Coordinates of C-alpha atoms and ligand atoms in Angstrom, one line a residue:
M1148 CA 7.9 15.9 8.4
T1149 CA 4.2 16.1 7.2
I1150 CA 1.3 13.7 7.7
R1151 CA -0.2 13.8 3.9
S1152 CA -3.5 13.4 3.4
I1153 CA -4.4 9.9 2.4
L1154 CA -6.8 9.8 -1.2
L1155 CA -10.0 7.5 -0.8
H1156 CA -11.7 4.8 -3.0
P1157 CA -13.2 5.7 -5.6
D1158 CA -10.2 8.2 -7.2
P1159 CA -8.8 7.7 -10.3
R1160 CA -5.3 8.3 -9.5
L1161 CA -5.9 4.5 -7.4
K1162 CA -6.4 3.4 -10.8
K1163 CA -3.2 4.7 -12.8
R1164 CA 0.3 2.9 -13.0
C1165 CA 2.8 4.7 -11.5
D1166 CA 6.2 6.1 -13.0
P1167 CA 9.7 4.6 -11.8
V1168 CA 11.7 6.6 -9.6
E1169 CA 14.9 8.2 -11.4
T1170 CA 17.1 9.6 -9.0
I1171 CA 17.1 9.6 -5.4
D1172 CA 16.9 13.1 -4.6
D1173 CA 16.0 15.4 -1.3
D1174 CA 12.5 15.4 -2.6
M1175 CA 12.1 11.5 -2.1
R1176 CA 13.6 11.5 0.9
V1177 CA 11.4 13.8 1.9
L1178 CA 8.4 12.1 0.6
I1179 CA 9.3 8.8 2.1
A1180 CA 10.3 10.5 5.3
D1181 CA 6.4 11.9 5.0
M1182 CA 4.4 8.2 4.4
F1183 CA 6.3 6.8 7.2
E1184 CA 5.0 9.8 9.3
T1185 CA 1.1 9.6 7.5
M1186 CA 0.9 5.3 7.7
Y1187 CA 2.1 5.5 11.3
D1188 CA -0.6 8.5 12.3
A1189 CA -3.3 6.8 10.4
P1190 CA -2.7 3.6 12.0
G1191 CA -1.8 1.4 9.2
I1192 CA 1.2 -1.3 8.4
G1193 CA 2.1 -0.1 4.6
L1194 CA 1.8 3.0 2.5
A1195 CA 2.0 3.3 -1.6
A1196 CA 3.0 6.7 -3.3
P1197 CA -0.3 7.2 -5.2
Q1198 CA -2.3 6.8 -1.6
V1199 CA -0.7 10.5 -1.3
G1200 CA -1.1 11.2 -4.8
I1201 CA 2.0 10.5 -6.3
L1202 CA 2.7 8.2 -8.7
R1203 CA 6.1 7.0 -8.4
R1204 CA 6.7 3.6 -7.5
V1205 CA 7.6 3.8 -3.9
I1206 CA 6.5 2.0 -1.1
V1207 CA 6.9 2.0 3.1
M1208 CA 5.5 -1.0 5.0
D1209 CA 6.3 -1.5 8.8
C1210 CA 4.6 -5.1 9.6
T1211 CA 5.8 -5.3 13.5
K1212 CA 2.6 -6.6 15.3
S1213 CA 2.7 -5.3 18.7
D1214 CA 4.8 -1.9 20.5
E1215 CA 6.9 -4.9 22.6
E1216 CA 8.6 -6.5 19.3
D1217 CA 11.3 -3.5 17.5
S1218 CA 10.3 -2.0 14.5
A1219 CA 10.9 -2.5 11.5
P1220 CA 10.2 0.4 8.8
I1221 CA 11.5 -1.0 5.4
A1222 CA 11.1 1.9 1.9
M1223 CA 11.1 0.1 -1.1
I1224 CA 12.2 2.3 -4.6
N1225 CA 10.8 0.5 -7.6
P1226 CA 9.7 -2.7 -5.9
E1227 CA 9.9 -5.8 -8.2
I1228 CA 8.9 -9.4 -7.9
L1229 CA 11.3 -11.6 -9.2
S1230 CA 9.2 -15.1 -8.0
S1231 CA 6.3 -16.3 -6.1
S1232 CA 5.9 -19.4 -4.7
D1233 CA 2.7 -22.0 -6.0
E1234 CA 1.8 -22.4 -2.2
M1235 CA -1.3 -19.8 -1.5
N1236 CA -2.2 -17.9 1.9
V1237 CA -5.2 -16.5 2.7
H1238 CA -5.1 -13.3 4.9
E1239 CA -7.8 -10.9 5.7
E1240 CA -6.7 -7.4 4.1
G1241 CA -7.7 -3.7 4.9
C1242 CA -6.8 -0.3 2.4
L1243 CA -6.2 3.0 4.1
S1244 CA -7.8 4.4 0.9
I1245 CA -10.9 2.0 1.7
P1246 CA -11.4 2.4 5.4
E1247 CA -13.5 0.6 7.6
E1248 CA -14.2 -2.4 4.6
F1249 CA -11.7 -5.9 5.2
N1250 CA -12.0 -8.7 3.3
N1251 CA -10.1 -12.5 2.9
V1252 CA -7.8 -11.9 0.1
E1253 CA -5.4 -15.0 -2.0
R1254 CA -2.3 -14.5 -2.5
P1255 CA 1.3 -16.4 -3.4
A1256 CA 2.4 -17.1 0.8
T1257 CA 6.2 -16.4 -0.2
V1258 CA 7.8 -13.4 -2.5
R1259 CA 11.0 -12.6 -3.4
V1260 CA 11.2 -8.9 -3.9
A1261 CA 13.8 -6.4 -5.9
Y1262 CA 14.2 -3.0 -4.7
T1263 CA 15.9 -0.1 -4.7
D1264 CA 16.6 1.5 -0.7
P1265 CA 16.7 4.8 0.0
E1266 CA 20.4 5.2 0.2
G1267 CA 20.9 3.8 -3.5
M1268 CA 21.4 0.4 -3.0
R1269 CA 19.7 -2.6 -4.8
Q1270 CA 18.3 -5.1 -2.6
E1271 CA 16.3 -8.1 -2.4
I1272 CA 14.5 -10.0 0.0
D1273 CA 12.4 -13.2 0.9
C1274 CA 8.8 -11.8 2.2
D1275 CA 6.5 -14.5 3.7
G1276 CA 3.6 -14.0 6.5
L1277 CA 2.1 -10.5 6.9
L1278 CA 5.2 -9.1 5.1
A1279 CA 4.1 -11.4 2.0
T1280 CA 0.6 -10.0 2.3
C1281 CA 1.6 -6.4 2.6
V1282 CA 4.7 -6.1 0.0
Q1283 CA 2.3 -7.9 -2.6
H1284 CA -0.7 -5.1 -1.9
E1285 CA 1.3 -2.1 -1.7
I1286 CA 3.1 -3.0 -5.4
D1287 CA -0.6 -3.6 -6.3
H1288 CA -1.4 -0.2 -5.7
L1289 CA 1.5 0.7 -7.9
D1290 CA 0.1 -1.1 -10.8
G1291 CA -3.2 0.5 -10.0
K1292 CA -4.7 -2.6 -8.5
L1293 CA -6.6 -2.4 -5.1
F1294 CA -7.5 -5.5 -3.3
I1295 CA -11.1 -5.3 -3.9
D1296 CA -10.6 -6.0 -7.3
Y1297 CA -9.7 -9.4 -6.2
L1298 CA -13.3 -9.8 -5.1
G1299 CA -16.6 -10.8 -7.0
P1300 CA -18.3 -7.7 -8.7
V1301 CA -21.3 -8.0 -6.5
K1302 CA -18.7 -7.0 -3.1
R1303 CA -16.9 -4.9 -5.0
Q1304 CA -19.7 -3.1 -6.1
M1305 CA -21.0 -2.8 -2.8
I1306 CA -17.8 -1.6 -1.2
T1307 CA -17.4 1.0 -4.0
G1308 CA -21.3 2.6 -3.1
R1309 CA -20.4 2.5 0.4
M1310 CA -17.3 4.6 -0.3
K1311 CA -19.1 7.2 -2.3
K1312 CA -21.4 7.4 0.2
R1313 CA -18.8 8.0 3.0
K1314 CA -16.7 10.5 1.0
K1315 CA -19.9 12.8 -0.3
E1316 CA -21.0 12.8 3.7
K1317 CA -17.3 14.0 4.6
A1318 CA -17.5 16.7 1.9
A1319 CA -20.8 17.9 3.1
A1320 CA -19.6 18.1 6.8
R1321 CA -16.7 20.1 5.3
A1322 CA -18.8 22.4 3.6
Ligands
LIG816 O1 -2.2 -0.1 1.5 C1 -2.5 0.3 2.6 O2 -3.8 1.0 2.5 C2 -2.2 0.5 3.8 C3 -2.9 -1.4 4.1 C4 -1.7 -2.7 4.5 C5 -2.3 -4.3 4.4 C6 -2.8 -4.1 5.5 C7 -3.9 -6.0 5.7 C8 -3.2 -6.7 4.5 C9 -2.2 -6.0 4.0 C10 -1.7 -4.5 3.7 C11 -2.9 -1.2 5.9 O3 -1.8 -1.5 6.7 S1 -4.6 -0.8 6.4 C12 -5.2 -0.6 8.3 C13 -4.2 -2.4 9.1 O4 -4.1 -3.4 9.0 C14 -3.9 -2.3 10.8 C15 -3.8 -0.9 11.4 C16 -2.8 -0.6 12.4 C17 -2.8 -2.1 12.7 C18 -2.5 -3.5 12.6 C19 -2.9 -3.4 11.3
LIG817 ZN1 -4.0 -0.2 0.2

């Protein structure tokens, strides 16, 4: 398994709508294993394929809160939100492509999601709490949407400005 590089905002690949997965082959199984490795290493509770530069509809998540709880890794291929609650929930969100920036985002409190699992079986689950927030954040990545797109233009531009500066500093440190 390989830890892949995570793209940092702003990057045009993070703004693209991803294509559906047509076949679950060995390359797809390697991608999913690498995405889990990359997410746990970061560390994060979710990761979408475009964040590692692969423009396909694949996400991984593990919203287990502490080491005491059993881990609950979930990989979703071609996930779709079937229904969303009218009730909304505000949760502080972060993003591995926008490190060190956190903001409250309002989203439906519960969602029903259909997806194909890595064994090729179509599944449906009801998500609430942190899992509901995380799955909506990850599916947004597949549609080229970032959590900062829910913020006002001033906050969004401030975060993008800080990220541009940090990316320049990182590139200069590597040179
Ligand atoms: O998609 C991503 O960029 C991953 C992101 C997922 C997410 C976090 C919070 C709300 C919605 C979606 C992250 O994992 S950011 C890192 C993070 O939240 C975290 C890291 C370590 C322990 C606990 C949380
Ligand atoms: Zn993210």
